[in-house]
Amino acid sequence: MAKITMTVNGRQVSGLCDDRTLLVHFIRENLGLTGTHVGCDTTQCGACVVDMDGQSVKSCSILAVQAAGSSITTIEGLSANGELHPVQAAFKAHHGLQCGFCTPGMVMTAVDMIRRHGSNLDEATVRAELEGNICRCTGYHNIVQAILAAAAEMGGARHAAE
Amino acid sequence: MYDTNYHRASSIDEAVNIMAAAAEGKYLSGGMTLIPTMKQRLAAPSDLVDLRHIAEMKGIAVDGRSVRIGAASTHEEVATSAALAAVCPAICRLAAHIGDPHVRHMGTIGGSIANNDPAADYPAAMLALDAVIVTDRREISAGDFFTGLFETALEDGEIITAVRFEAPARAAYQKFPNPASRYAMTGVFVVRRDDGGVRVAVTGAGSDGVFRHPGLEAALAANWSPDAVANVMVDATDLLSDLHASAAYRANLVKVMTKRAVAAA
């Protein structure tokens, strides 16, 4: 058993878990944040993607103890003041989901993609970088459109602020 | 996953000492192979010694053409290093196509090399670049380091701390990814030195892991051109054959990937 502390969505949290407990299970079961999903058992689907210290990671392939001391953002931490994050709003506007199971991972992946590429993001890059996220409903088309729209809007917003 | 004991090391010495005291320990770097393998119960180390927080294993240093990449550098750090891109863009592009973005944020060059998966990308780069694998106790040339499928020259408890190489005049890597797993079904890293010397290293195809191809090297040393590959015989005898591709198919891929790499270099 390990007692670990980390920052999740801006709040410091502590909990007891086995050394072998995966970060995704710590997030879901110890913290009750069930927006982060487990869609496979093989590190392939990306439904569990969260942000750890500023980078997207698969929380099903990291032990909770490895993440001790880090700062985590989950899908629950994206919206602010009751407003959807621009990526969440774009997924809604562009129908970027059907059943919604993969959506938390898709949205967290999109946020990371836009962080790295900004408004320079193009369709080929989006499709290549979705390699680690599997959706079994949509055929990806609307997911790609949503990410491009969010990138354009967030890039535009950044220019306006400069 | 079976039970295990996690330890976080803050120095190389500390990591070695923890490992020496462990029953059946394993070093944990990015964990992008090890944790999934443990989840499948295909590995059950008694102890994990986390190397991610060891400062002396981090960082990429380029001095003229001399490159030193700390073993704990992530694929993302290698892919986006401007200093590295200025002298050896081929290794940046290789790193940018390992796994997916999330895997690249965690996985490290040291972990990949230590694991020596026969379809991993980095072993081809190390062998073609004639890199030196630096450990906590010695330096090993890449030619002596990769000894077979998932086998290396590393001794019990030995840690890769960095890799070193001289940036070549030209280099490129081309792979044919498996459409499902995206691992290289065949990947070829070509290097041409200032003195005209050529090295060609192949991953994903050899039944004994990464290997150099003397026939392709000789042909390209005589004529550095994609056309030079056409008449080279690639023997399928020692190549992998599985449900993804026959040995003969892989033998052809070796030539095609070599041609593409030379064209891209």
CSV table of C-alpha atoms in Angstrom, one decimal:
chain,number,residue,atom,x,y,z
A,1,MET,CA,0.0,0.0,0.0
A,2,ALA,CA,1.2,3.5,-0.9
A,3,LYS,CA,-0.1,6.8,0.3
A,4,ILE,CA,0.1,9.2,-2.6
A,5,THR,CA,-0.6,12.8,-3.2
A,6,MET,CA,-1.2,14.6,-6.5
A,7,THR,CA,-3.0,17.6,-7.8
A,8,VAL,CA,-6.1,16.8,-9.8
A,9,ASN,CA,-8.0,19.5,-11.6
A,10,GLY,CA,-6.3,22.1,-9.4
A,11,ARG,CA,-7.1,20.4,-6.1
A,12,GLN,CA,-4.6,18.6,-4.0
A,13,VAL,CA,-5.8,15.0,-3.4
A,14,SER,CA,-4.4,12.1,-1.4
A,15,GLY,CA,-5.3,8.4,-1.3
A,16,LEU,CA,-4.2,4.9,-0.4
A,17,CYS,CA,-3.7,2.4,-3.2
A,18,ASP,CA,-1.7,-0.7,-4.1
A,19,ASP,CA,1.6,0.0,-5.9
A,20,ARG,CA,0.1,-1.9,-8.9
A,21,THR,CA,-3.0,0.4,-9.1
A,22,LEU,CA,-3.3,2.1,-12.4
A,23,LEU,CA,-3.7,5.9,-12.5
A,24,VAL,CA,-7.0,5.5,-14.3
A,25,HIS,CA,-8.4,3.3,-11.5
A,26,PHE,CA,-7.1,5.8,-8.9
A,27,ILE,CA,-8.9,8.6,-10.7
A,28,ARG,CA,-12.1,6.7,-11.1
A,29,GLU,CA,-12.4,4.7,-7.9
A,30,ASN,CA,-10.5,6.7,-5.3
A,31,LEU,CA,-11.4,10.1,-6.6
A,32,GLY,CA,-14.8,9.2,-8.1
A,33,LEU,CA,-14.0,11.1,-11.3
A,34,THR,CA,-15.6,8.6,-13.8
A,35,GLY,CA,-15.3,10.8,-16.9
A,36,THR,CA,-12.0,9.2,-17.7
A,37,HIS,CA,-12.9,5.9,-19.3
A,38,VAL,CA,-11.3,2.4,-19.8
A,39,GLY,CA,-12.1,1.2,-23.3
A,40,CYS,CA,-9.5,-1.6,-23.8
A,41,ASP,CA,-7.0,-3.6,-21.9
A,42,THR,CA,-4.2,-3.2,-24.3
A,43,THR,CA,-3.1,0.5,-24.2
A,44,GLN,CA,-4.6,1.1,-27.7
A,45,CYS,CA,-7.9,2.9,-27.4
A,46,GLY,CA,-7.1,6.2,-25.7
A,47,ALA,CA,-10.4,6.6,-23.8
A,48,CYS,CA,-8.3,7.1,-20.7
A,49,VAL,CA,-6.2,10.0,-21.9
A,50,VAL,CA,-5.6,12.7,-19.2
A,51,ASP,CA,-3.1,15.5,-19.0
A,52,MET,CA,-0.1,14.9,-16.7
A,53,ASP,CA,2.2,17.9,-16.1
A,54,GLY,CA,1.2,19.5,-19.3
A,55,GLN,CA,1.2,16.5,-21.7
A,56,SER,CA,-1.4,13.9,-22.7
A,57,VAL,CA,-0.8,10.4,-21.4
A,58,LYS,CA,-2.7,7.2,-21.2
A,59,SER,CA,-3.7,6.8,-17.6
A,60,CYS,CA,-4.3,3.1,-18.1
A,61,SER,CA,-0.6,2.6,-18.7
A,62,ILE,CA,0.8,4.5,-15.8
A,63,LEU,CA,0.8,3.4,-12.2
A,64,ALA,CA,-0.9,5.8,-9.8
A,65,VAL,CA,2.4,5.8,-7.8
A,66,GLN,CA,4.3,7.0,-10.9
A,67,ALA,CA,2.0,10.0,-11.0
A,68,ALA,CA,2.5,10.9,-7.3
A,69,GLY,CA,3.5,14.5,-7.1
A,70,SER,CA,2.3,15.4,-10.5
A,71,SER,CA,-0.5,17.7,-11.7
A,72,ILE,CA,-3.3,15.9,-13.5
A,73,THR,CA,-6.2,17.4,-15.5
A,74,THR,CA,-9.1,15.1,-16.4
A,75,ILE,CA,-12.1,15.8,-18.6
A,76,GLU,CA,-13.9,17.1,-15.5
A,77,GLY,CA,-11.3,19.8,-15.2
A,78,LEU,CA,-11.7,21.4,-18.6
A,79,SER,CA,-14.8,23.5,-18.3
A,80,ALA,CA,-14.7,26.7,-16.3
A,81,ASN,CA,-17.5,28.8,-14.8
A,82,GLY,CA,-20.2,26.6,-16.2
A,83,GLU,CA,-18.9,27.2,-19.8
A,84,LEU,CA,-17.8,24.3,-22.0
A,85,HIS,CA,-14.1,24.3,-23.0
A,86,PRO,CA,-13.9,25.4,-26.7
A,87,VAL,CA,-12.9,21.9,-27.6
A,88,GLN,CA,-16.0,20.5,-25.8
A,89,ALA,CA,-18.2,23.1,-27.5
A,90,ALA,CA,-16.7,22.2,-30.9
A,91,PHE,CA,-17.4,18.5,-30.4
A,92,LYS,CA,-21.0,19.4,-29.5
A,93,ALA,CA,-21.4,21.8,-32.5
A,94,HIS,CA,-19.9,19.4,-35.0
A,95,HIS,CA,-21.6,16.3,-33.7
A,96,GLY,CA,-18.1,14.8,-32.9
A,97,LEU,CA,-19.6,12.0,-30.9
A,98,GLN,CA,-22.3,9.3,-31.0
A,99,CYS,CA,-22.2,7.0,-28.0
A,100,GLY,CA,-19.7,9.2,-26.3
A,101,PHE,CA,-17.6,6.5,-24.7
A,102,CYS,CA,-14.3,7.6,-26.5
A,103,THR,CA,-15.1,11.3,-26.2
A,104,PRO,CA,-13.3,12.2,-23.0
A,105,GLY,CA,-10.1,10.8,-24.4
A,106,MET,CA,-10.7,12.4,-27.8
A,107,VAL,CA,-11.3,15.8,-26.2
A,108,MET,CA,-8.2,15.5,-24.0
A,109,THR,CA,-6.2,14.5,-27.0
A,110,ALA,CA,-7.5,17.4,-29.0
A,111,VAL,CA,-6.6,19.8,-26.3
A,112,ASP,CA,-3.0,18.5,-26.3
A,113,MET,CA,-2.8,18.6,-30.1
A,114,ILE,CA,-3.9,22.2,-30.1
A,115,ARG,CA,-1.5,23.1,-27.3
A,116,ARG,CA,1.4,21.8,-29.5
A,117,HIS,CA,0.3,22.9,-33.0
A,118,GLY,CA,-2.0,25.9,-32.3
A,119,SER,CA,-4.0,27.1,-35.3
A,120,ASN,CA,-1.4,25.6,-37.7
A,121,LEU,CA,-3.2,22.3,-37.2
A,122,ASP,CA,-4.2,20.7,-40.5
A,123,GLU,CA,-6.4,17.8,-41.3
A,124,ALA,CA,-3.6,15.4,-42.1
A,125,THR,CA,-1.9,16.1,-38.8
A,126,VAL,CA,-5.1,15.7,-36.8
A,127,ARG,CA,-5.8,12.3,-38.5
A,128,ALA,CA,-2.2,11.2,-37.9
A,129,GLU,CA,-2.3,12.2,-34.2
A,130,LEU,CA,-5.6,10.4,-33.6
A,131,GLU,CA,-3.7,7.2,-34.1
A,132,GLY,CA,-3.8,6.5,-30.3
A,133,ASN,CA,-7.6,7.1,-30.0
A,134,ILE,CA,-10.2,4.7,-31.3
A,135,CYS,CA,-13.8,5.6,-32.0
A,136,ARG,CA,-16.2,2.8,-33.0
A,137,CYS,CA,-19.1,5.0,-34.0
A,138,THR,CA,-18.3,8.1,-36.0
A,139,GLY,CA,-15.8,7.2,-38.7
A,140,TYR,CA,-13.7,10.1,-37.3
A,141,HIS,CA,-14.9,12.7,-39.8
A,142,ASN,CA,-16.8,14.9,-37.4
A,143,ILE,CA,-14.2,14.4,-34.7
A,144,VAL,CA,-11.6,15.8,-37.1
A,145,GLN,CA,-13.9,18.7,-38.1
A,146,ALA,CA,-14.5,19.5,-34.4
A,147,ILE,CA,-10.8,19.6,-33.6
A,148,LEU,CA,-10.0,21.8,-36.6
A,149,ALA,CA,-12.8,24.2,-35.7
A,150,ALA,CA,-11.6,24.4,-32.1
A,151,ALA,CA,-8.0,25.0,-33.2
A,152,ALA,CA,-9.1,27.8,-35.5
A,153,GLU,CA,-11.2,29.4,-32.7
A,154,MET,CA,-8.6,29.0,-30.0
A,155,GLY,CA,-5.8,30.2,-32.3
A,156,GLY,CA,-8.0,33.2,-33.3
A,157,ALA,CA,-8.8,33.9,-29.6
A,158,ARG,CA,-5.1,33.8,-28.8
A,159,HIS,CA,-4.3,36.3,-31.6
A,160,ALA,CA,-7.0,38.6,-30.4
A,161,ALA,CA,-5.5,38.6,-26.9
A,162,GLU,CA,-2.0,39.4,-28.1
B,1,MET,CA,-1.4,-7.2,-12.9
B,2,TYR,CA,0.4,-9.1,-10.2
B,3,ASP,CA,1.5,-7.3,-7.0
B,4,THR,CA,4.7,-5.3,-7.2
B,5,ASN,CA,6.7,-2.9,-5.1
B,6,TYR,CA,7.4,0.6,-6.5
B,7,HIS,CA,10.5,2.6,-5.8
B,8,ARG,CA,11.4,6.0,-7.1
B,9,ALA,CA,15.1,6.6,-7.5
B,10,SER,CA,16.6,10.1,-7.6
B,11,SER,CA,20.1,9.1,-8.7
B,12,ILE,CA,21.7,6.4,-10.8
B,13,ASP,CA,23.5,5.0,-7.7
B,14,GLU,CA,20.3,4.8,-5.7
B,15,ALA,CA,18.6,3.0,-8.6
B,16,VAL,CA,21.4,0.4,-8.8
B,17,ASN,CA,21.3,-0.1,-5.0
B,18,ILE,CA,17.5,-0.6,-4.9
B,19,MET,CA,17.8,-3.1,-7.8
B,20,ALA,CA,20.6,-5.0,-6.1
B,21,ALA,CA,18.4,-5.6,-3.1
B,22,ALA,CA,15.3,-6.6,-5.1
B,23,ALA,CA,14.4,-10.2,-5.7
B,24,GLU,CA,13.3,-9.9,-9.3
B,25,GLY,CA,13.4,-6.2,-10.1
B,26,LYS,CA,12.9,-4.3,-13.3
B,27,TYR,CA,13.8,-0.7,-14.2
B,28,LEU,CA,10.8,1.4,-15.2
B,29,SER,CA,11.4,4.3,-17.5
B,30,GLY,CA,8.4,5.5,-19.5
B,31,GLY,CA,6.7,2.1,-19.0
B,32,MET,CA,5.0,2.1,-22.4
B,33,THR,CA,6.0,-1.5,-23.0
B,34,LEU,CA,6.5,-2.7,-19.4
B,35,ILE,CA,3.2,-1.6,-17.8
B,36,PRO,CA,1.0,-3.1,-20.6
B,37,THR,CA,3.1,-6.3,-20.4
B,38,MET,CA,2.5,-6.4,-16.7
B,39,LYS,CA,-1.2,-5.8,-17.2
B,40,GLN,CA,-1.3,-8.9,-19.4
B,41,ARG,CA,0.5,-10.8,-16.6
B,42,LEU,CA,3.3,-11.5,-19.1
B,43,ALA,CA,5.8,-9.9,-16.7
B,44,ALA,CA,5.7,-10.0,-12.9
B,45,PRO,CA,8.6,-8.1,-11.4
B,46,SER,CA,8.8,-8.1,-7.6
B,47,ASP,CA,10.0,-4.5,-7.7
B,48,LEU,CA,9.9,-1.6,-10.1
B,49,VAL,CA,12.7,1.0,-9.9
B,50,ASP,CA,11.4,4.2,-11.5
B,51,LEU,CA,14.1,6.1,-13.5
B,52,ARG,CA,12.0,9.0,-14.7
B,53,HIS,CA,13.1,11.4,-11.9
B,54,ILE,CA,16.9,11.0,-12.3
B,55,ALA,CA,18.2,14.4,-13.5
B,56,GLU,CA,21.5,13.0,-14.7
B,57,MET,CA,19.7,10.8,-17.3
B,58,LYS,CA,17.9,13.7,-18.9
B,59,GLY,CA,18.7,16.2,-21.6
B,60,ILE,CA,20.0,16.3,-25.2
B,61,ALA,CA,23.4,17.9,-25.9
B,62,VAL,CA,24.8,18.7,-29.3
B,63,ASP,CA,28.4,19.9,-29.6
B,64,GLY,CA,29.3,20.4,-33.2
B,65,ARG,CA,28.4,17.0,-34.7
B,66,SER,CA,28.7,15.1,-31.4
B,67,VAL,CA,25.3,14.1,-30.0
B,68,ARG,CA,24.5,12.9,-26.6
B,69,ILE,CA,20.9,11.9,-25.7
B,70,GLY,CA,20.1,11.2,-22.1
B,71,ALA,CA,18.5,7.8,-21.8
B,72,ALA,CA,15.4,9.2,-20.0
B,73,SER,CA,14.7,11.6,-23.0
B,74,THR,CA,11.2,10.9,-24.2
B,75,HIS,CA,10.3,10.3,-27.9
B,76,GLU,CA,8.6,13.7,-27.9
B,77,GLU,CA,11.8,15.4,-26.6
B,78,VAL,CA,13.9,13.8,-29.3
B,79,ALA,CA,11.2,14.5,-32.0
B,80,THR,CA,11.1,18.2,-31.1
B,81,SER,CA,14.7,19.0,-30.3
B,82,ALA,CA,15.8,21.9,-32.5
B,83,ALA,CA,19.5,21.2,-31.7
B,84,LEU,CA,19.1,17.6,-32.9
B,85,ALA,CA,17.1,18.5,-35.9
B,86,ALA,CA,20.0,20.8,-37.0
B,87,VAL,CA,22.5,18.0,-37.2
B,88,CYS,CA,20.5,14.7,-37.5
B,89,PRO,CA,16.9,15.3,-38.5
B,90,ALA,CA,16.4,11.6,-39.3
B,91,ILE,CA,16.4,10.6,-35.7
B,92,CYS,CA,13.8,13.4,-34.9
B,93,ARG,CA,11.5,12.1,-37.6
B,94,LEU,CA,12.0,8.5,-36.4
B,95,ALA,CA,11.0,9.5,-32.9
B,96,ALA,CA,8.0,11.5,-34.2
B,97,HIS,CA,6.5,8.3,-35.6
B,98,ILE,CA,6.9,5.9,-32.7
B,99,GLY,CA,3.5,4.9,-31.2
B,100,ASP,CA,1.0,7.7,-30.8
B,101,PRO,CA,1.3,11.2,-29.1
B,102,HIS,CA,0.5,9.9,-25.6
B,103,VAL,CA,3.1,7.1,-25.9
B,104,ARG,CA,5.7,9.6,-27.2
B,105,HIS,CA,5.1,11.7,-24.1
B,106,MET,CA,6.1,8.9,-21.8
B,107,GLY,CA,8.3,6.4,-23.7
B,108,THR,CA,12.1,6.9,-23.7
B,109,ILE,CA,15.0,6.2,-25.9
B,110,GLY,CA,16.8,4.3,-23.1
B,111,GLY,CA,13.7,2.1,-22.4
B,112,SER,CA,13.2,1.3,-26.1
B,113,ILE,CA,16.9,0.3,-26.6
B,114,ALA,CA,17.0,-1.8,-23.4
B,115,ASN,CA,13.8,-3.6,-24.4
B,116,ASN,CA,15.2,-4.3,-28.0
B,117,ASP,CA,11.8,-5.2,-29.4
B,118,PRO,CA,12.6,-6.7,-32.9
B,119,ALA,CA,10.1,-4.3,-34.4
B,120,ALA,CA,11.2,-1.2,-32.5
B,121,ASP,CA,12.6,1.8,-34.5
B,122,TYR,CA,15.5,3.0,-32.3
B,123,PRO,CA,17.7,-0.1,-32.6
B,124,ALA,CA,18.0,0.5,-36.4
B,125,ALA,CA,19.1,4.1,-35.8
B,126,MET,CA,21.6,3.1,-33.1
B,127,LEU,CA,23.2,0.4,-35.3
B,128,ALA,CA,23.2,2.6,-38.5
B,129,LEU,CA,24.6,5.6,-36.6
B,130,ASP,CA,27.3,3.4,-35.0
B,131,ALA,CA,26.1,4.8,-31.7
B,132,VAL,CA,27.7,4.2,-28.3
B,133,ILE,CA,25.4,3.0,-25.6
B,134,VAL,CA,26.5,4.5,-22.3
B,135,THR,CA,25.7,2.7,-19.1
B,136,ASP,CA,26.3,3.2,-15.4
B,137,ARG,CA,29.5,1.0,-15.7
B,138,ARG,CA,30.8,1.1,-19.3
B,139,GLU,CA,30.3,2.0,-23.0
B,140,ILE,CA,29.0,-0.5,-25.5
B,141,SER,CA,29.0,0.0,-29.2
B,142,ALA,CA,25.7,-0.6,-30.8
B,143,GLY,CA,27.1,-3.4,-32.9
B,144,ASP,CA,27.8,-5.3,-29.7
B,145,PHE,CA,24.8,-4.2,-27.8
B,146,PHE,CA,21.8,-5.8,-29.7
B,147,THR,CA,22.3,-9.5,-29.3
B,148,GLY,CA,18.9,-11.1,-30.3
B,149,LEU,CA,15.1,-10.8,-29.9
B,150,PHE,CA,14.6,-8.7,-26.8
B,151,GLU,CA,18.2,-9.5,-25.8
B,152,THR,CA,21.0,-7.0,-25.2
B,153,ALA,CA,24.5,-7.0,-23.8
B,154,LEU,CA,23.2,-5.4,-20.6
B,155,GLU,CA,24.2,-7.2,-17.4
B,156,ASP,CA,21.9,-7.7,-14.4
B,157,GLY,CA,21.2,-4.3,-12.8
B,158,GLU,CA,23.0,-2.3,-15.5
B,159,ILE,CA,21.3,1.0,-16.5
B,160,ILE,CA,21.6,2.7,-19.9
B,161,THR,CA,22.3,6.4,-19.0
B,162,ALA,CA,22.7,7.9,-22.4
B,163,VAL,CA,23.5,7.3,-26.1
B,164,ARG,CA,26.2,9.0,-28.1
B,165,PHE,CA,26.9,9.3,-31.8
B,166,GLU,CA,28.5,11.5,-34.4
B,167,ALA,CA,25.9,13.1,-36.7
B,168,PRO,CA,26.5,11.8,-40.3
B,169,ALA,CA,26.5,13.7,-43.6
B,170,ARG,CA,23.1,12.2,-44.5
B,171,ALA,CA,20.7,9.9,-42.9
B,172,ALA,CA,17.0,8.8,-43.2
B,173,TYR,CA,14.7,6.2,-41.8
B,174,GLN,CA,11.7,4.7,-43.6
B,175,LYS,CA,9.3,2.1,-42.2
B,176,PHE,CA,6.4,0.1,-43.4
B,177,PRO,CA,4.1,0.1,-40.4
B,178,ASN,CA,1.8,-2.8,-39.7
B,179,PRO,CA,-1.7,-1.4,-40.6
B,180,ALA,CA,-3.1,-2.5,-37.2
B,181,SER,CA,-0.3,-2.3,-34.6
B,182,ARG,CA,1.7,0.4,-36.4
B,183,TYR,CA,4.9,-1.4,-35.4
B,184,ALA,CA,7.5,-1.6,-38.2
B,185,MET,CA,6.9,-4.7,-40.4
B,186,THR,CA,10.2,-3.5,-41.9
B,187,GLY,CA,12.1,-0.4,-41.1
B,188,VAL,CA,15.5,0.7,-42.7
B,189,PHE,CA,17.8,3.4,-41.3
B,190,VAL,CA,20.5,4.5,-43.8
B,191,VAL,CA,23.6,6.6,-43.0
B,192,ARG,CA,26.2,8.1,-45.3
B,193,ARG,CA,29.3,9.5,-43.7
B,194,ASP,CA,31.5,12.4,-45.0
B,195,ASP,CA,34.1,9.8,-46.1
B,196,GLY,CA,31.5,8.0,-48.2
B,197,GLY,CA,31.1,5.1,-45.7
B,198,VAL,CA,27.5,3.7,-45.7
B,199,ARG,CA,25.6,1.8,-43.0
B,200,VAL,CA,22.2,0.2,-43.5
B,201,ALA,CA,20.4,-1.2,-40.5
B,202,VAL,CA,17.1,-3.1,-40.7
B,203,THR,CA,14.5,-3.5,-38.0
B,204,GLY,CA,11.2,-5.5,-37.9
B,205,ALA,CA,12.4,-8.1,-40.5
B,206,GLY,CA,15.2,-10.1,-38.9
B,207,SER,CA,14.4,-13.3,-37.0
B,208,ASP,CA,17.3,-12.5,-34.7
B,209,GLY,CA,16.4,-8.8,-34.3
B,210,VAL,CA,18.0,-5.7,-35.9
B,211,PHE,CA,20.8,-6.3,-38.4
B,212,ARG,CA,23.1,-4.6,-40.9
B,213,HIS,CA,23.0,-5.5,-44.6
B,214,PRO,CA,26.5,-5.7,-46.1
B,215,GLY,CA,25.2,-6.1,-49.7
B,216,LEU,CA,23.1,-2.9,-49.5
B,217,GLU,CA,25.9,-1.0,-47.8
B,218,ALA,CA,28.5,-2.0,-50.5
B,219,ALA,CA,26.1,-1.1,-53.3
B,220,LEU,CA,25.2,2.3,-51.8
B,221,ALA,CA,28.9,3.1,-51.0
B,222,ALA,CA,29.7,2.6,-54.7
B,223,ASN,CA,26.6,4.6,-55.8
B,224,TRP,CA,24.6,6.6,-53.3
B,225,SER,CA,21.3,6.4,-55.3
B,226,PRO,CA,18.0,4.6,-54.9
B,227,ASP,CA,18.7,2.9,-58.2
B,228,ALA,CA,21.8,1.2,-56.7
B,229,VAL,CA,19.5,-1.0,-54.6
B,230,ALA,CA,17.8,-2.7,-57.6
B,231,ASN,CA,20.4,-5.4,-58.2
B,232,VAL,CA,21.2,-6.2,-54.6
B,233,MET,CA,20.0,-9.7,-53.5
B,234,VAL,CA,18.3,-9.6,-50.1
B,235,ASP,CA,18.2,-13.2,-48.8
B,236,ALA,CA,14.9,-14.1,-47.1
B,237,THR,CA,16.4,-17.1,-45.2
B,238,ASP,CA,16.9,-15.4,-41.9
B,239,LEU,CA,13.9,-13.1,-42.0
B,240,LEU,CA,10.7,-13.2,-39.9
B,241,SER,CA,7.7,-15.0,-41.3
B,242,ASP,CA,4.4,-14.6,-39.5
B,243,LEU,CA,0.7,-13.9,-40.2
B,244,HIS,CA,1.5,-10.3,-41.1
B,245,ALA,CA,4.1,-11.0,-43.8
B,246,SER,CA,6.2,-13.8,-45.3
B,247,ALA,CA,9.9,-13.7,-45.2
B,248,ALA,CA,10.0,-13.1,-49.0
B,249,TYR,CA,7.6,-10.2,-48.6
B,250,ARG,CA,9.8,-8.7,-45.9
B,251,ALA,CA,12.9,-9.2,-48.1
B,252,ASN,CA,11.3,-7.1,-50.7
B,253,LEU,CA,10.3,-4.5,-48.1
B,254,VAL,CA,13.9,-4.2,-47.1
B,255,LYS,CA,14.8,-3.1,-50.6
B,256,VAL,CA,11.8,-0.8,-51.0
B,257,MET,CA,12.4,0.9,-47.6
B,258,THR,CA,16.1,1.3,-48.4
B,259,LYS,CA,15.3,2.9,-51.7
B,260,ARG,CA,12.9,5.3,-50.0
B,261,ALA,CA,15.3,6.1,-47.2
B,262,VAL,CA,18.1,6.9,-49.7
B,263,ALA,CA,15.7,9.1,-51.6
B,264,ALA,CA,14.7,10.9,-48.4
B,265,ALA,CA,18.2,11.3,-47.0
